[in-house]
Structure formats: structure tokens, C-alpha cells
Amino acid sequence: MNKSIIKRVNNIADYIIETNATIRKTATIFKVSKSTVHKDIGERLIIIDKNKYQKIKKIMNEHIETRHIKGGESTKQLFLRKKQLTL
């Protein structure tokens, strides 16, 4: 594996562990696609550092468990903003 890829994978993993960031936010920060972040943390990280992989896996599972709540709250806020604009 290329050294620059290993460095990126470690940087992405460290960022997610420190900030509890989502895949989308991490991709934006590192200026890569969401697919790249998924591949980095899902396939490459386990080869590079299994301890970090376990921490990331735990964080991602928490995100998956709460995404329906966040999505519902976002939709609620959207409709409240639209309602206020029409008043």
C-alpha cells in the first residue's frame, strides 16, 4: 500500500476518533469522496491498525443506530422553517 494512502487512512481514523464525525463530514474535511472514506476505514484500516479499526467500528455503529432520529429531526426543522417563511 502506498505511503500517502496509509497516512490518509491514519489521519481520517484519528479525526473520526477525536471528533466522532460522520462519514460525510469527514469526506468534506479531507476533500475525498464518501466512498473513499468508507474504503479507508472499512478495508484499509483493519490491515494498518486493528485497534483503531475497532474504535471506528464502534463509532460508526452508534451513527447507524441514531441516523433515523437525526433524519427525522432534520425533516421537522425543515418544515418548521418553511412554515415560518410563509407567515
PDB file of C-alpha atoms in Angstrom:
ATOM      1  CA  MET A   1       0.000   0.000   0.000  1.00  0.00           C
ATOM      2  CA  ASN A   2       1.231   3.488  -0.884  1.00  0.00           C
ATOM      3  CA  LYS A   3       2.626   5.594   1.985  1.00  0.00           C
ATOM      4  CA  SER A   4       0.330   8.502   1.164  1.00  0.00           C
ATOM      5  CA  ILE A   5      -2.710   6.226   1.408  1.00  0.00           C
ATOM      6  CA  ILE A   6      -1.543   4.856   4.758  1.00  0.00           C
ATOM      7  CA  LYS A   7      -1.043   8.409   6.028  1.00  0.00           C
ATOM      8  CA  ARG A   8      -4.528   9.447   4.815  1.00  0.00           C
ATOM      9  CA  VAL A   9      -6.150   6.391   6.406  1.00  0.00           C
ATOM     10  CA  ASN A  10      -4.480   7.127   9.748  1.00  0.00           C
ATOM     11  CA  ASN A  11      -5.403  10.823   9.563  1.00  0.00           C
ATOM     12  CA  ILE A  12      -9.032  10.004   8.763  1.00  0.00           C
ATOM     13  CA  ALA A  13      -9.210   7.433  11.572  1.00  0.00           C
ATOM     14  CA  ASP A  14      -7.676   9.836  14.087  1.00  0.00           C
ATOM     15  CA  TYR A  15     -10.086  12.587  13.033  1.00  0.00           C
ATOM     16  CA  ILE A  16     -13.153  10.369  13.398  1.00  0.00           C
ATOM     17  CA  ILE A  17     -11.992   9.058  16.779  1.00  0.00           C
ATOM     18  CA  GLU A  18     -11.282  12.577  18.104  1.00  0.00           C
ATOM     19  CA  THR A  19     -14.393  14.319  16.780  1.00  0.00           C
ATOM     20  CA  ASN A  20     -16.931  11.483  16.433  1.00  0.00           C
ATOM     21  CA  ALA A  21     -17.541  12.844  12.915  1.00  0.00           C
ATOM     22  CA  THR A  22     -19.768  11.249  10.302  1.00  0.00           C
ATOM     23  CA  ILE A  23     -18.541   9.807   7.015  1.00  0.00           C
ATOM     24  CA  ARG A  24     -19.987  12.748   5.099  1.00  0.00           C
ATOM     25  CA  LYS A  25     -18.355  15.384   7.305  1.00  0.00           C
ATOM     26  CA  THR A  26     -15.023  13.544   7.233  1.00  0.00           C
ATOM     27  CA  ALA A  27     -15.118  13.309   3.449  1.00  0.00           C
ATOM     28  CA  THR A  28     -15.737  17.050   3.220  1.00  0.00           C
ATOM     29  CA  ILE A  29     -12.878  17.878   5.601  1.00  0.00           C
ATOM     30  CA  PHE A  30     -10.364  15.650   3.800  1.00  0.00           C
ATOM     31  CA  LYS A  31     -11.651  16.574   0.317  1.00  0.00           C
ATOM     32  CA  VAL A  32     -12.269  12.981  -0.724  1.00  0.00           C
ATOM     33  CA  SER A  33     -15.440  11.107  -1.629  1.00  0.00           C
ATOM     34  CA  LYS A  34     -17.629   9.288   0.867  1.00  0.00           C
ATOM     35  CA  SER A  35     -16.717   6.065  -0.947  1.00  0.00           C
ATOM     36  CA  THR A  36     -13.032   6.718  -0.307  1.00  0.00           C
ATOM     37  CA  VAL A  37     -13.653   7.265   3.397  1.00  0.00           C
ATOM     38  CA  HIS A  38     -15.718   4.062   3.563  1.00  0.00           C
ATOM     39  CA  LYS A  39     -12.994   2.081   1.806  1.00  0.00           C
ATOM     40  CA  ASP A  40     -10.281   3.626   4.002  1.00  0.00           C
ATOM     41  CA  ILE A  41     -11.977   2.851   7.308  1.00  0.00           C
ATOM     42  CA  GLY A  42     -13.681  -0.362   6.254  1.00  0.00           C
ATOM     43  CA  GLU A  43     -10.992  -2.202   4.323  1.00  0.00           C
ATOM     44  CA  ARG A  44      -7.635  -0.490   4.656  1.00  0.00           C
ATOM     45  CA  LEU A  45      -7.691   0.454   8.340  1.00  0.00           C
ATOM     46  CA  ILE A  46      -8.100  -3.135   9.540  1.00  0.00           C
ATOM     47  CA  ILE A  47      -4.859  -4.013   7.740  1.00  0.00           C
ATOM     48  CA  ILE A  48      -2.992  -0.966   9.078  1.00  0.00           C
ATOM     49  CA  ASP A  49      -4.217  -0.738  12.695  1.00  0.00           C
ATOM     50  CA  LYS A  50      -6.744  -3.153  14.182  1.00  0.00           C
ATOM     51  CA  ASN A  51      -7.140  -1.151  17.413  1.00  0.00           C
ATOM     52  CA  LYS A  52      -8.185   1.983  15.549  1.00  0.00           C
ATOM     53  CA  TYR A  53     -10.483  -0.126  13.388  1.00  0.00           C
ATOM     54  CA  GLN A  54     -12.328  -1.395  16.474  1.00  0.00           C
ATOM     55  CA  LYS A  55     -12.782   2.159  17.773  1.00  0.00           C
ATOM     56  CA  ILE A  56     -14.045   3.381  14.391  1.00  0.00           C
ATOM     57  CA  LYS A  57     -16.403   0.429  14.080  1.00  0.00           C
ATOM     58  CA  LYS A  58     -17.943   1.301  17.442  1.00  0.00           C
ATOM     59  CA  ILE A  59     -18.431   4.953  16.429  1.00  0.00           C
ATOM     60  CA  MET A  60     -19.950   4.010  13.067  1.00  0.00           C
ATOM     61  CA  ASN A  61     -22.381   1.600  14.743  1.00  0.00           C
ATOM     62  CA  GLU A  62     -23.534   4.429  17.021  1.00  0.00           C
ATOM     63  CA  HIS A  63     -24.105   6.623  13.958  1.00  0.00           C
ATOM     64  CA  ILE A  64     -26.135   3.890  12.286  1.00  0.00           C
ATOM     65  CA  GLU A  65     -28.283   3.429  15.406  1.00  0.00           C
ATOM     66  CA  THR A  66     -29.129   7.151  15.648  1.00  0.00           C
ATOM     67  CA  ARG A  67     -29.423   8.171  11.984  1.00  0.00           C
ATOM     68  CA  HIS A  68     -33.201   7.697  11.811  1.00  0.00           C
ATOM     69  CA  ILE A  69     -33.587  10.085  14.747  1.00  0.00           C
ATOM     70  CA  LYS A  70     -31.303  12.703  13.177  1.00  0.00           C
ATOM     71  CA  GLY A  71     -33.087  12.386   9.835  1.00  0.00           C
ATOM     72  CA  GLY A  72     -36.495  12.848  11.434  1.00  0.00           C
ATOM     73  CA  GLU A  73     -35.305  15.873  13.387  1.00  0.00           C
ATOM     74  CA  SER A  74     -33.834  17.433  10.233  1.00  0.00           C
ATOM     75  CA  THR A  75     -37.112  16.979   8.378  1.00  0.00           C
ATOM     76  CA  LYS A  76     -39.038  18.506  11.278  1.00  0.00           C
ATOM     77  CA  GLN A  77     -36.747  21.560  11.314  1.00  0.00           C
ATOM     78  CA  LEU A  78     -37.076  21.957   7.546  1.00  0.00           C
ATOM     79  CA  PHE A  79     -40.864  22.104   7.716  1.00  0.00           C
ATOM     80  CA  LEU A  80     -40.775  24.496  10.679  1.00  0.00           C
ATOM     81  CA  ARG A  81     -38.528  26.869   8.704  1.00  0.00           C
ATOM     82  CA  LYS A  82     -40.794  26.673   5.662  1.00  0.00           C
ATOM     83  CA  LYS A  83     -43.830  27.384   7.838  1.00  0.00           C
ATOM     84  CA  GLN A  84     -42.164  30.461   9.376  1.00  0.00           C
ATOM     85  CA  LEU A  85     -41.286  31.810   5.935  1.00  0.00           C
ATOM     86  CA  THR A  86     -44.920  31.649   4.800  1.00  0.00           C
ATOM     87  CA  LEU A  87     -46.254  33.515   7.848  1.00  0.00           C
TER      88      LEU A  87
END
